Amino acid sequence: MTLIKTKYNRRSFLKVSSAASGGLVLGFNWLASCAPTPEQLKAMPEEWFNINAYLKIGDNGIVTIVSPNPEIGQNVKTSMPMIVAEELDINWKDVVVEQAGLDTKKYKRQLAGGSQSIRQGWQSLRMAGATARRMLLEAAAKQLKVPVGELTTVDGMINHGSGQSISYGEIAAAAAQVTVPEEVKLKETKDFKIIGTPTKNVDGPKLIKGESLFGLDYKCEGMLIAMIVHPPAFGMKLKSVDDTEARSMPGIKEVITIDSLPEGVERQWSDVNAFPNLVAVVGSSTWEVMSAKKKLKIEWQTESNGENSSNHRKLLDGWLEGSEQKTARKDGNPDTAFKKAAKVISQTYGAPFLAHNTMEPMNFFAHVTADKAELVGPIQTPEYLSKTVSKVIGLPEDKISIMMTRMGGGFGRRLYGNFAVEAAVISQQVNAPVKLIYTREDDMTQGTYRPPYQVNYQAALDENNQMIGFKVRGVGLNGSPVFENRFPAGAVDHYQAEDHSLESNVSTGAWRAPASNFIGFAEQSFLDEVAEEVGKDPIDFRLELFDRAISNPVGNDNDYDPSRYAGVLRLVKEKSGWGNDTPGISRGVSAYYCHNSYVAQVVDLKMEDGLPKIQKVWCAIDCGIVVNPEGALNQVEGGIIDGIGHAMYSAMTFKDSQPDQSNFNTYRLIRHKEAPLEIETFFVENGIDPTGLGEPSLPPIAAALANAIYSATGKRVRQQPFVENMG
C-alpha cells in the first residue's frame, strides 16, 4: 500500500458532528456528481444533511458525494465517484453523488477544461475515500475491542477474523468523532475493484428519457425568456434602435440595450466577448421573443475595418514568407545545417476559423435582486464567471450563487461566460428572473472561434538521406499554433521553432485541444512527407527519431516522454497489422502528444465518389490508469469523429467581418454515414497516474486521414477543410 499524508491538503478535510448529519461527513475537493436514482432516494436516511463538498455516510450505509466539477460530457459524474468509492471500499450501488454549486472557499478547481479533472483530482479523491475508511476502522476497533490492524473492509462492511462484523452505517456516527489521521494507506493498483471496471454513465437513463438535466431545461415560477441581437459583423457597435413595433407584440415585456462588459471593468481571462453592446428582448415565451426580434429596426456603426477570409490567408502566408523572426527555440546551428544540406523539403499547411457549435446553444438563468444574484446554467468556468458578474452588476461575490447544470457540449466555448453575464445584466435591468437563450444563429455568429493557422515546415537531409535539420515557423490570428518543445524537438541536432500572432477583430478562444487540434495535423502530415522522401516506412521513421530522443536527447526542455510516445506507435503498429496490406484499403498513420497523454492512430479507408469512406480507425493511447473504460472509450471515439468531421468539412469564413455561416445548412458538420464504420481503441496499461483524455484523441486523426488519402490518391491534402482542397 501507498502511504499518503492527509495534510497534503488539510483544509480540504472537515469533520462534522454526527449530530448534524446522522453519519460521517468528510469535506474534500475535486469531486463531480451523479444524481440519485428513485431507488437510491428511497434508501436514504430519514434525516439527510447536505453540505457542499462532503462525503457523507448515512446511518444506513449510503454514501453521498457532493461535487463541484462541471459535467460537460466527459463522464466525470461517473468516474470521479468511482475513485472515492474504490478507496472507501464501498459497493458502487451504494454511492450517490450530488452536484454542488460554486463555492470557492471549499473547492479549488471548479473548472471543466484542459482534460484535467481526473488528473488533478486523482490524489485528493483517493485520499478522501481512504481517510473515511481509516476513521471507520478506528471507530469499529474501539467498539469491537480489537486492534485496528486486525480489521478488514469489503463493500461497506468491517470484518474481524473472529467472525465479528459491523457495517459502515452502524459505525458512521462514532467514526465522526475520530480525529482525522495524519496519514492513510492507499490501495495498490492491483487491488482495484471499481477503478478499471466498465461502468455505465450515471446520467444515462435521464439522457435517454429526456429528463431535466441541461440549462435549457431549467424553469422557475415567474421566469421570463430573453434573447439578444448583436451586431451583424465584428468591429461594429450599436448606433440606434427603434423597438416600437416589437414592444407592441403579444407577450413582450421589455426591449432594452445592455453593456455586459462596461469600460473599466476588470477583465478575467475568460471574458472573451466581441459584442458587449446588445439589444435584448424579454417576454413570456421563446416564440414570442423570437418573433419580436424580427420587428426591431436597428442601426449599427462601424468601429474598425472589415476583414475578409481571403485577406486572412494572405496575411498569414505573408508572415511565413517574410523575414521577421520570433524564435521560440533553437538547438545547434540550423542555418548552417540547411546551407550544407543535400536536399531541403518545405511544405505549408493551414486551417480556417472553426465554430464550436455545441448541440445545446448558449443559455443561462439569472435572478438578480438588490441584495443577491442567483444564476443557473451550463458553464465550464463558474469561478471566473462569478468574478465578472460581481464587477458588472455591483454585488460582492459572496452574494452571488452559481449552480451548474449538465452541458450539452462545450469544446471550450463554455469557458467564456459572456452569455451568463448578459443574463445577469438583463435580469437586473428588468427586475425579474430571466432565462437567456441564444438561437443557433446567435451562437454561430457571435465569435469565440478556433483561430485560423498557417505553418511551414522544413527538413534538411544530408547525402545519406538522414534528417540533420528541422524548422517550424507558424502563425495564427490572435494566437500561434507552435509548441516549440514538442516532438521532433529533442530528436534533431539542429532545430528551430518560430511563432507569431497577428491581430484580428474576430474574437477567438479555446477550441477542443487548443492549437494542438491543428498542429498535430500539420506536423504529422509533414513527417510522412519526409519519410517518403527518405524512403522509409512512416512508423519506422518516427521510431528512429524517438530512439534518438531516448538515447541521446537534444536540449533539456522537451515536454514529452519519447519512450511512452514510441510505445503507442509500436502498439498501434502491432494491433493494426501495419505492413500487411489489404487489397482496396489505403492506410495512414499519425501520433501526437498533448494534455500529458500519447495517442497513435491508423486510418483504413476506401475512396468512393472522390471522397474517403473510412473503414476503421485503430487507436492506441497512453493516458495512465483508465478509471472507467466505458467512459474512456466514449471520449476517445468522440474525439476521433469530431476531428475527422472538422478536418473534412468545417470552416467559418468572413466578408467585411461578417460571418458567411450562421446555421448548419451552411456550416458543414460530419454526418452519421461519414463516421468510421469501426473504431478500435487500445489503452496502454502502465499503472501511471491518470493523465488527460477528453482532448488527446482529436489532434492526430486529421493527419492519419490525410496520409491515408495520399496513399489512396497520390495527392497530398495540406489545407483544411479537406473536401475543398482534395482536387
XYZ file of C-alpha atoms in Angstrom:
727
model
C 0.000 0.000 0.000
C 0.991 3.622 -0.528
C 1.151 5.991 2.451
C -0.150 9.490 1.896
C -0.211 12.424 4.284
C -3.732 13.752 4.785
C -2.248 17.162 5.464
C -1.328 17.108 1.800
C -4.291 19.465 1.870
C -5.700 19.513 5.382
C -8.046 22.349 4.525
C -9.819 20.003 2.143
C -10.948 17.899 5.105
C -13.551 18.928 7.631
C -15.127 16.587 10.155
C -18.684 17.434 11.162
C -20.525 16.262 14.254
C -22.652 13.167 13.782
C -25.490 15.014 15.456
C -25.661 17.294 12.448
C -25.859 14.638 9.780
C -26.570 11.254 11.243
C -23.256 9.973 9.969
C -19.677 10.614 8.972
C -19.021 13.678 6.854
C -15.667 14.414 5.256
C -15.161 17.510 3.161
C -12.830 17.324 0.202
C -12.088 18.812 -3.164
C -12.244 17.845 -6.821
C -15.466 15.844 -6.855
C -18.051 15.520 -9.577
C -21.636 14.436 -9.363
C -24.248 11.942 -10.327
C -27.917 12.313 -9.467
C -29.532 9.698 -7.213
C -31.990 7.263 -8.733
C -35.510 6.937 -7.272
C -34.445 3.640 -5.721
C -31.474 5.321 -4.042
C -33.659 8.155 -2.775
C -35.950 5.636 -1.089
C -32.922 4.135 0.655
C -31.698 7.465 2.053
C -31.547 8.094 5.795
C -34.640 9.801 7.168
C -32.539 12.829 8.043
C -30.041 13.809 5.395
C -27.816 16.800 5.990
C -26.445 18.236 2.741
C -23.172 20.204 2.787
C -21.332 21.150 -0.377
C -18.105 19.268 -0.963
C -18.625 16.488 1.562
C -18.510 12.748 1.553
C -21.417 11.613 3.720
C -22.002 8.150 5.076
C -25.534 7.787 6.348
C -26.562 5.532 9.176
C -27.890 3.054 6.614
C -24.563 2.852 4.749
C -25.492 5.009 1.758
C -22.615 7.263 0.661
C -23.194 10.648 -0.934
C -20.529 12.602 -2.787
C -21.276 16.270 -3.396
C -19.432 17.567 -6.442
C -18.022 20.932 -7.540
C -16.849 19.933 -11.046
C -18.952 20.827 -14.083
C -20.153 17.885 -16.185
C -19.539 18.651 -19.837
C -19.993 15.166 -21.262
C -16.535 13.963 -20.205
C -18.208 11.460 -17.845
C -16.708 12.724 -14.589
C -20.103 12.212 -12.997
C -19.290 8.532 -13.068
C -15.503 8.278 -12.978
C -14.746 10.626 -10.072
C -17.131 8.963 -7.626
C -15.625 5.629 -8.686
C -12.248 6.798 -7.352
C -13.687 7.694 -3.947
C -15.727 4.504 -3.768
C -12.625 2.446 -4.562
C -10.583 3.750 -1.638
C -13.576 3.823 0.701
C -14.188 0.164 -0.160
C -17.905 0.651 -0.675
C -20.194 -1.154 -3.083
C -20.763 1.025 -6.162
C -24.540 0.535 -5.914
C -24.487 2.346 -2.552
C -22.921 5.539 -3.960
C -24.971 8.658 -4.686
C -23.462 11.893 -5.964
C -24.987 15.376 -5.935
C -23.935 18.446 -7.922
C -22.545 21.292 -5.846
C -22.859 24.931 -6.659
C -19.922 27.300 -6.893
C -18.084 27.621 -3.579
C -14.543 28.942 -3.831
C -13.988 28.586 -0.091
C -14.446 24.827 -0.185
C -13.189 23.908 -3.630
C -10.128 24.668 -5.684
C -10.589 23.775 -9.328
C -14.255 24.172 -10.241
C -13.461 24.082 -13.911
C -14.020 21.783 -16.871
C -11.197 22.284 -19.341
C -7.779 21.095 -20.388
C -8.619 17.414 -19.840
C -7.588 17.889 -16.225
C -10.479 16.766 -13.998
C -9.281 13.216 -13.276
C -5.593 14.121 -13.429
C -5.953 16.954 -10.929
C -8.403 15.128 -8.683
C -6.743 11.718 -8.543
C -4.832 12.067 -5.260
C -7.442 14.152 -3.434
C -10.283 11.816 -4.318
C -8.318 8.762 -3.243
C -7.262 10.496 -0.038
C -10.856 11.348 0.818
C -12.040 7.784 0.406
C -9.057 6.288 2.226
C -9.330 8.733 5.134
C -13.002 7.960 5.652
C -12.219 4.242 5.590
C -9.477 4.637 8.196
C -11.750 6.581 10.545
C -14.439 3.929 10.200
C -11.878 1.248 11.028
C -10.686 3.085 14.142
C -14.240 3.537 15.396
C -15.031 -0.121 14.740
C -11.860 -1.268 16.505
C -12.870 0.645 19.616
C -16.400 -0.726 19.589
C -15.372 -4.312 18.868
C -12.423 -4.050 21.278
C -9.886 -5.407 18.789
C -6.685 -3.936 17.269
C -7.436 -1.847 14.191
C -4.785 -3.769 12.261
C -6.863 -6.940 12.550
C -9.840 -5.436 10.729
C -10.566 -5.575 7.016
C -13.200 -3.944 4.835
C -15.219 -5.043 1.855
C -18.276 -3.475 0.234
C -19.134 -1.263 3.189
C -18.618 -3.917 5.852
C -15.869 -4.088 8.501
C -14.842 -7.630 9.385
C -12.696 -9.311 12.067
C -11.164 -12.769 11.978
C -13.226 -13.768 14.982
C -16.381 -13.511 12.932
C -17.451 -10.131 14.245
C -18.552 -7.564 11.677
C -20.153 -4.154 11.530
C -21.452 -2.059 8.648
C -20.278 1.407 7.729
C -23.747 2.727 8.501
C -23.734 1.281 12.006
C -20.387 2.830 12.906
C -20.604 6.095 10.922
C -21.773 8.236 13.834
C -18.929 7.009 16.055
C -16.416 7.448 13.239
C -17.371 11.112 13.046
C -15.771 11.566 16.470
C -12.410 10.118 15.377
C -9.549 12.534 14.769
C -8.599 12.844 11.100
C -5.438 10.694 10.748
C -2.115 12.267 9.833
C -1.579 9.731 7.057
C -3.541 6.988 5.358
C -2.781 3.983 3.184
C -3.894 3.951 -0.430
C -4.623 0.759 -2.311
C -2.144 -0.760 -4.709
C -3.400 -0.589 -8.270
C -3.504 -4.393 -8.464
C -6.167 -4.377 -5.748
C -8.588 -2.060 -7.555
C -12.086 -3.487 -7.960
C -14.053 -0.437 -9.120
C -11.370 1.561 -10.920
C -10.781 -0.066 -14.286
C -14.239 -1.660 -14.428
C -16.522 -0.544 -17.292
C -19.329 1.399 -15.631
C -22.460 2.891 -17.189
C -22.898 6.665 -17.280
C -24.990 7.532 -14.238
C -26.936 10.095 -16.257
C -27.682 7.547 -18.980
C -31.304 6.827 -18.035
C -32.148 10.531 -17.762
C -30.465 11.276 -21.081
C -32.405 8.522 -22.827
C -35.720 9.584 -21.287
C -35.144 13.280 -21.963
C -35.469 14.177 -18.304
C -34.299 17.541 -16.982
C -30.511 17.837 -16.886
C -29.428 20.773 -19.022
C -29.556 24.537 -18.686
C -32.298 24.757 -21.323
C -34.440 22.541 -19.095
C -34.324 24.912 -16.125
C -37.555 26.656 -15.142
C -38.857 28.627 -12.198
C -42.060 30.426 -11.341
C -42.326 33.871 -12.896
C -39.365 33.312 -15.211
C -39.207 35.381 -18.391
C -37.410 34.494 -21.630
C -34.758 36.791 -23.074
C -32.948 36.814 -26.399
C -30.278 39.117 -27.739
C -29.435 40.841 -31.007
C -25.759 41.531 -31.634
C -24.066 43.455 -34.467
C -24.016 41.622 -37.800
C -20.240 41.999 -38.149
C -17.157 42.224 -35.947
C -15.933 45.774 -35.453
C -19.465 47.187 -35.335
C -21.411 48.736 -32.455
C -24.991 49.716 -31.764
C -25.995 53.173 -33.059
C -29.773 53.268 -32.570
C -32.795 51.023 -32.169
C -36.467 51.508 -32.970
C -38.392 48.986 -30.878
C -41.896 50.441 -31.315
C -43.333 47.519 -33.261
C -41.533 44.870 -31.213
C -42.831 46.257 -27.906
C -46.425 46.099 -29.147
C -46.294 42.381 -29.913
C -48.028 39.797 -27.690
C -46.114 38.618 -24.615
C -43.303 41.174 -24.853
C -42.366 42.738 -21.521
C -39.251 44.779 -22.301
C -36.827 45.746 -25.048
C -33.583 47.063 -23.588
C -29.994 47.782 -24.529
C -27.255 46.383 -22.337
C -23.499 46.627 -21.882
C -22.285 43.316 -20.496
C -18.658 44.418 -20.171
C -18.557 48.150 -19.341
C -15.411 50.197 -19.787
C -13.188 49.990 -16.718
C -14.420 46.600 -15.503
C -11.520 44.304 -14.661
C -11.474 41.513 -17.226
C -10.939 37.845 -16.417
C -9.095 35.639 -18.901
C -12.491 34.098 -19.671
C -14.058 37.417 -20.735
C -13.829 36.909 -24.486
C -16.733 38.939 -25.800
C -16.729 40.744 -29.121
C -20.238 42.151 -28.686
C -20.866 43.588 -25.218
C -23.363 46.185 -26.505
C -26.553 44.318 -27.278
C -30.280 44.708 -27.724
C -32.285 42.335 -25.532
C -35.923 41.366 -25.993
C -37.697 39.976 -22.927
C -41.075 38.242 -22.968
C -43.230 35.390 -21.817
C -42.228 32.686 -24.289
C -39.463 31.757 -26.695
C -41.653 32.052 -29.776
C -42.993 35.462 -28.797
C -39.489 36.793 -28.184
C -38.124 35.335 -31.428
C -40.999 36.927 -33.349
C -40.424 40.324 -31.726
C -36.703 40.230 -32.555
C -37.592 40.268 -36.246
C -39.508 43.521 -35.833
C -36.610 45.527 -34.401
C -35.199 48.285 -36.580
C -31.538 48.664 -35.617
C -28.728 50.830 -36.960
C -25.118 49.742 -36.453
C -21.972 51.797 -36.852
C -18.569 50.539 -37.978
C -15.739 50.999 -35.482
C -12.921 49.173 -37.314
C -12.043 47.987 -40.781
C -13.743 44.910 -42.140
C -11.854 41.627 -42.542
C -12.220 39.018 -45.281
C -11.182 35.382 -45.303
C -9.139 35.825 -48.468
C -7.125 38.557 -46.769
C -6.696 36.451 -43.635
C -4.930 33.787 -45.673
C -2.730 36.381 -47.390
C -1.739 37.895 -44.030
C -0.774 34.523 -42.594
C 1.144 33.441 -45.691
C 2.810 36.838 -45.849
C 4.296 36.456 -42.393
C 5.500 32.924 -43.154
C 7.268 34.180 -46.258
C 8.679 37.314 -44.608
C 11.993 37.878 -42.900
C 10.697 38.787 -39.435
C 11.781 36.248 -36.830
C 10.292 35.347 -33.473
C 12.448 32.433 -32.397
C 10.943 30.360 -29.593
C 13.633 27.645 -29.541
C 16.908 26.991 -31.278
C 19.155 23.923 -30.946
C 22.509 23.625 -32.660
C 23.052 25.669 -35.800
C 20.038 25.110 -38.070
C 21.013 27.768 -40.623
C 24.360 26.079 -41.255
C 22.720 22.658 -41.429
C 20.296 23.858 -44.078
C 23.067 25.508 -46.114
C 25.045 22.257 -46.138
C 22.004 20.057 -46.802
C 21.939 17.869 -49.878
C 18.168 18.334 -50.030
C 15.588 20.542 -48.313
C 11.905 19.656 -48.041
C 9.487 22.517 -47.392
C 5.701 22.408 -47.083
C 2.988 24.687 -45.700
C -0.230 23.608 -44.001
C -3.267 25.606 -42.950
C -6.712 25.594 -41.396
C -9.629 28.054 -41.167
C -11.697 29.524 -38.351
C -13.937 26.943 -36.669
C -17.083 27.430 -34.614
C -17.814 25.343 -31.516
C -21.424 24.515 -32.406
C -22.485 22.766 -29.231
C -25.788 20.949 -29.640
C -27.193 22.970 -26.742
C -26.897 26.654 -27.683
C -25.695 29.116 -25.066
C -28.210 29.798 -22.309
C -28.306 30.831 -18.669
C -30.823 31.655 -15.954
C -30.366 34.687 -13.699
C -32.385 36.292 -10.938
C -30.720 39.467 -9.697
C -32.190 41.492 -6.861
C -30.846 44.385 -4.830
C -29.038 42.123 -2.386
C -28.252 38.864 -4.215
C -27.921 37.117 -7.562
C -28.881 33.532 -8.373
C -27.505 32.035 -11.583
C -28.138 28.570 -13.015
C -26.798 27.101 -16.228
C -24.094 25.346 -18.250
C -20.670 26.890 -17.620
C -17.137 25.455 -17.672
C -15.641 28.254 -15.531
C -18.074 29.190 -12.755
C -15.453 30.821 -10.534
C -14.362 33.289 -13.210
C -17.973 33.931 -14.164
C -18.691 34.891 -10.552
C -15.867 37.430 -10.580
C -17.079 39.098 -13.767
C -20.739 39.134 -12.715
C -19.732 40.701 -9.400
C -17.939 43.558 -11.137
C -20.616 44.157 -13.761
C -23.738 44.122 -11.571
C -22.071 45.615 -8.479
C -22.650 42.844 -5.945
C -19.951 41.173 -3.832
C -19.112 37.627 -4.812
C -20.477 36.177 -1.575
C -23.913 37.440 -2.658
C -23.729 35.558 -5.973
C -24.682 31.883 -6.201
C -23.996 29.809 -9.298
C -25.481 26.349 -9.783
C -24.061 24.293 -12.639
C -26.214 22.164 -14.902
C -25.059 19.443 -17.234
C -23.800 20.891 -20.516
C -24.955 19.871 -23.959
C -21.446 20.257 -25.321
C -18.704 22.737 -24.605
C -15.460 22.064 -26.508
C -14.045 25.237 -24.945
C -16.942 27.539 -25.840
C -18.387 27.484 -22.342
C -15.082 28.540 -20.855
C -16.202 32.021 -21.862
C -19.303 33.021 -19.910
C -20.407 36.218 -21.648
C -23.891 34.753 -22.159
C -24.272 34.219 -18.399
C -23.129 37.785 -17.689
C -25.677 39.008 -20.221
C -28.415 37.063 -18.419
C -27.447 38.700 -15.114
C -27.437 42.200 -16.606
C -30.817 41.664 -18.286
C -32.352 40.320 -15.062
C -31.034 43.279 -13.107
C -32.459 45.771 -15.586
C -35.924 44.195 -15.871
C -36.039 43.263 -12.178
C -37.255 39.727 -12.845
C -35.971 36.158 -13.147
C -34.825 35.628 -16.727
C -33.563 32.764 -18.835
C -31.438 33.976 -21.730
C -31.457 31.706 -24.790
C -29.287 32.040 -27.889
C -30.664 30.894 -31.221
C -28.340 28.798 -33.358
C -27.664 31.894 -35.450
C -26.797 33.935 -32.348
C -24.452 31.185 -31.241
C -22.629 30.645 -34.513
C -22.077 34.299 -35.374
C -21.047 35.787 -32.014
C -17.428 34.662 -32.184
C -15.018 32.888 -29.825
C -13.873 30.751 -32.761
C -10.872 28.487 -33.200
C -8.454 30.846 -34.996
C -7.047 30.131 -38.465
C -3.417 28.983 -38.686
C -0.659 28.565 -41.241
C 2.603 26.751 -40.574
C 5.656 25.995 -42.687
C 7.887 23.005 -42.012
C 11.343 22.427 -43.433
C 13.591 19.392 -43.155
C 17.277 19.317 -44.131
C 18.619 15.984 -45.418
C 22.253 15.012 -45.894
C 23.648 12.941 -48.749
C 22.647 9.745 -46.886
C 19.056 10.908 -46.524
C 19.467 11.485 -42.798
C 17.473 14.375 -41.336
C 20.071 16.768 -39.935
C 17.932 19.891 -39.528
C 14.332 20.805 -38.831
C 12.477 24.131 -38.839
C 8.921 25.015 -37.951
C 7.516 28.504 -38.490
C 3.905 29.089 -37.511
C 1.442 31.951 -37.289
C -2.207 32.432 -36.381
C -4.772 35.136 -35.833
C -4.880 36.024 -32.133
C -2.509 33.172 -31.305
C 0.244 30.900 -32.592
C -0.098 27.130 -33.147
C 3.564 26.299 -32.447
C 4.637 24.253 -29.391
C 8.366 24.722 -29.560
C 9.316 21.980 -27.077
C 7.274 19.183 -28.572
C 8.440 16.461 -30.929
C 10.541 16.451 -33.040
C 12.376 18.897 -30.765
C 14.907 16.803 -28.887
C 15.319 14.330 -31.747
C 17.210 16.527 -34.259
C 20.633 18.121 -33.735
C 19.748 21.350 -35.488
C 16.241 22.566 -34.712
C 14.460 25.917 -34.802
C 10.899 26.925 -33.894
C 9.424 30.333 -34.694
C 5.952 31.547 -33.837
C 3.890 34.678 -34.279
C 0.397 36.011 -33.709
C -1.438 38.550 -35.875
C -4.303 40.635 -34.546
C -7.877 40.253 -35.743
C -11.125 41.862 -34.638
C -12.823 38.464 -34.917
C -12.908 37.075 -31.381
C -11.213 33.731 -30.809
C -10.754 31.305 -27.940
C -10.012 27.741 -26.910
C -11.400 25.010 -29.153
C -11.056 21.333 -28.224
C -7.316 20.650 -27.798
C -6.322 24.296 -28.433
C -3.699 24.754 -31.198
C -2.916 21.019 -30.961
C -6.085 20.423 -32.989
C -4.251 21.975 -35.962
C -0.545 21.470 -35.346
C -0.988 17.728 -34.848
C -2.321 17.524 -38.394
C 0.451 19.693 -39.848
C 3.370 18.113 -38.011
C 2.340 14.527 -38.631
C 1.482 15.150 -42.265
C 4.910 16.674 -42.840
C 6.726 13.807 -41.126
C 5.010 11.424 -43.534
C 6.246 13.517 -46.443
C 9.803 13.412 -45.078
C 9.574 9.651 -44.506
C 8.543 9.153 -48.115
C 11.394 11.365 -49.336
C 13.999 9.347 -47.438
C 12.416 6.051 -48.499
C 11.420 4.812 -45.058
C 8.241 3.351 -43.604
C 6.452 6.234 -41.818
C 6.250 4.382 -38.498
C 9.856 3.224 -38.650
C 10.951 6.769 -39.499
C 9.208 8.161 -36.421
C 10.551 5.380 -34.200
C 14.111 6.188 -35.281
C 13.578 9.765 -34.156
C 12.189 8.604 -30.827
C 15.168 6.277 -30.359
C 17.418 9.306 -30.742
C 15.354 11.282 -28.209
C 15.565 8.332 -25.807
C 19.270 7.551 -26.108
C 20.754 10.985 -26.739
C 18.178 13.790 -26.467
C 18.922 17.293 -27.694
C 18.124 20.044 -25.197
C 16.577 19.903 -21.741
C 13.129 21.363 -22.325
C 11.463 18.565 -24.272
C 7.989 18.250 -22.828
C 7.290 14.639 -23.843
C 8.473 11.174 -22.817
C 9.873 9.582 -26.004
C 9.541 6.067 -24.574
C 5.812 6.433 -23.984
C 5.438 8.196 -27.331
C 7.189 5.344 -29.137
C 5.143 2.864 -27.111
C 1.802 3.911 -28.583
C 3.261 3.817 -32.098
C 4.520 0.283 -31.594
C 1.187 -0.738 -30.108
C -0.901 0.633 -32.971
C 1.538 -0.912 -35.456
C 1.046 -4.307 -33.848
C -2.733 -4.121 -33.383
C -3.459 -2.760 -36.869
C -1.187 -5.254 -38.593
C 0.712 -2.387 -40.186
C 2.632 -3.609 -43.225
C 0.117 -6.335 -44.062
C -1.654 -4.714 -46.992
C -5.324 -5.428 -47.666
C -6.459 -5.096 -51.310
C -8.562 -1.969 -51.837
C -7.660 -0.469 -48.459
C -5.368 2.541 -48.100
C -3.748 3.404 -44.781
C -2.337 6.399 -42.964
C -0.673 6.785 -39.584
C -0.204 9.596 -37.089
C 0.901 10.078 -33.480
C 0.658 13.078 -31.193
C 1.198 14.145 -27.589
C -0.921 16.683 -25.736
C -2.613 17.096 -22.342
C 0.008 14.750 -20.865
C -1.194 11.792 -22.972
C 0.094 9.961 -26.048
C -2.025 8.798 -28.977
C -1.190 6.907 -32.171
C -3.761 6.167 -34.869
C -4.044 4.250 -38.116
C -6.839 5.007 -40.589
C -8.069 2.440 -43.114
C -10.171 3.834 -45.962
C -11.557 3.393 -49.437
C -12.253 6.197 -51.902
C -15.883 6.362 -53.029
C -17.087 9.051 -55.439
C -13.923 11.038 -54.815
C -14.331 11.091 -51.013
C -12.839 8.869 -48.328
C -15.021 6.188 -46.788
C -13.316 5.313 -43.510
C -13.477 1.610 -42.828
C -11.684 1.568 -39.496
C -9.630 3.655 -37.102
C -7.111 1.907 -34.896
C -6.185 3.939 -31.829
C -3.525 3.297 -29.182
C -3.484 5.642 -26.198
C -1.310 6.030 -23.128
C -3.222 8.107 -20.584
C -2.122 6.252 -17.469
C -4.686 4.414 -15.360
C -8.112 4.337 -17.005
C -10.706 4.858 -14.283
C -13.778 3.937 -16.321
C -13.021 2.118 -19.591
C -16.546 2.642 -20.904
C -16.429 6.395 -20.450
C -12.865 6.476 -21.761
C -13.897 4.771 -24.995
C -16.689 7.299 -25.438
C -14.243 10.184 -25.118
C -11.701 8.690 -27.497
C -14.282 7.796 -30.136
C -15.948 11.193 -29.843
C -12.628 12.965 -30.333
C -11.833 10.891 -33.410
C -15.190 11.541 -35.076
C -15.083 15.230 -34.147
C -11.576 15.559 -35.584
C -12.490 13.811 -38.837
C -15.596 15.918 -39.329
C -13.953 19.295 -38.808
C -10.873 18.408 -40.855
C -13.002 17.201 -43.737
C -15.870 19.663 -43.891
C -15.953 22.612 -41.474
C -14.977 26.261 -41.881
C -16.089 29.734 -40.824
C -15.471 32.399 -43.460
C -15.988 36.167 -43.418
C -16.801 39.034 -45.732
C -16.333 42.525 -44.295
C -16.019 40.867 -40.855
C -19.479 39.329 -41.194
C -19.730 35.524 -40.866
C -20.849 33.745 -44.013
C -22.182 30.819 -41.997
C -24.976 31.100 -39.435
C -26.515 27.626 -39.204
C -25.912 24.015 -40.139
C -27.200 24.488 -43.670
C -24.012 26.447 -44.429
C -21.586 25.239 -41.729
C -20.858 21.632 -42.627
C -20.609 19.021 -39.874
C -19.955 15.311 -40.247
C -22.977 13.105 -40.978
C -23.630 9.696 -39.468
C -22.854 7.941 -42.749
C -19.447 9.679 -42.878
C -18.257 8.414 -39.500
C -15.818 5.490 -39.395
C -17.505 2.110 -39.703
C -15.397 0.895 -36.786
C -13.083 2.328 -34.138
C -10.922 0.024 -32.044
C -9.043 1.504 -29.098
C -6.208 0.027 -27.059
C -5.085 1.516 -23.745
C -1.524 1.119 -22.523
C -1.530 -0.497 -19.070
C 1.397 1.007 -17.177
C -0.017 1.930 -13.754
C 0.914 5.605 -14.169
C -1.422 8.129 -12.534
C -4.157 9.238 -14.966
C -3.466 11.984 -17.493
C -5.703 13.837 -19.979
C -8.297 12.031 -22.059
C -11.056 14.363 -23.296
C -8.918 16.021 -25.968
C -5.831 13.935 -26.950
C -7.578 11.642 -29.456
C -8.584 14.576 -31.704
C -5.273 16.199 -32.845
C -3.659 13.206 -34.612
C -6.687 11.949 -36.545
C -6.629 14.597 -39.292
C -3.056 13.673 -40.251
C -3.775 9.934 -40.227
C -6.717 10.650 -42.530
C -4.700 12.967 -44.796
C -1.888 10.425 -45.037
C -4.390 7.683 -45.927
C -5.940 9.925 -48.594
C -2.483 10.390 -50.107
C -1.939 6.639 -50.069
C -5.228 6.203 -51.945
C -4.979 9.093 -54.423
C -1.354 10.178 -54.648
C -2.421 13.717 -53.688
C -1.386 15.489 -50.500
C -4.039 17.486 -48.643
C -2.346 20.329 -46.790
C -5.219 22.741 -46.215
C -8.422 22.205 -44.265
C -11.237 21.567 -44.897
C -10.129 18.611 -46.991
C -13.325 18.456 -49.038
C -12.444 21.847 -50.602
C -8.755 21.034 -51.146
C -8.671 17.476 -52.476
C -8.871 18.394 -56.166
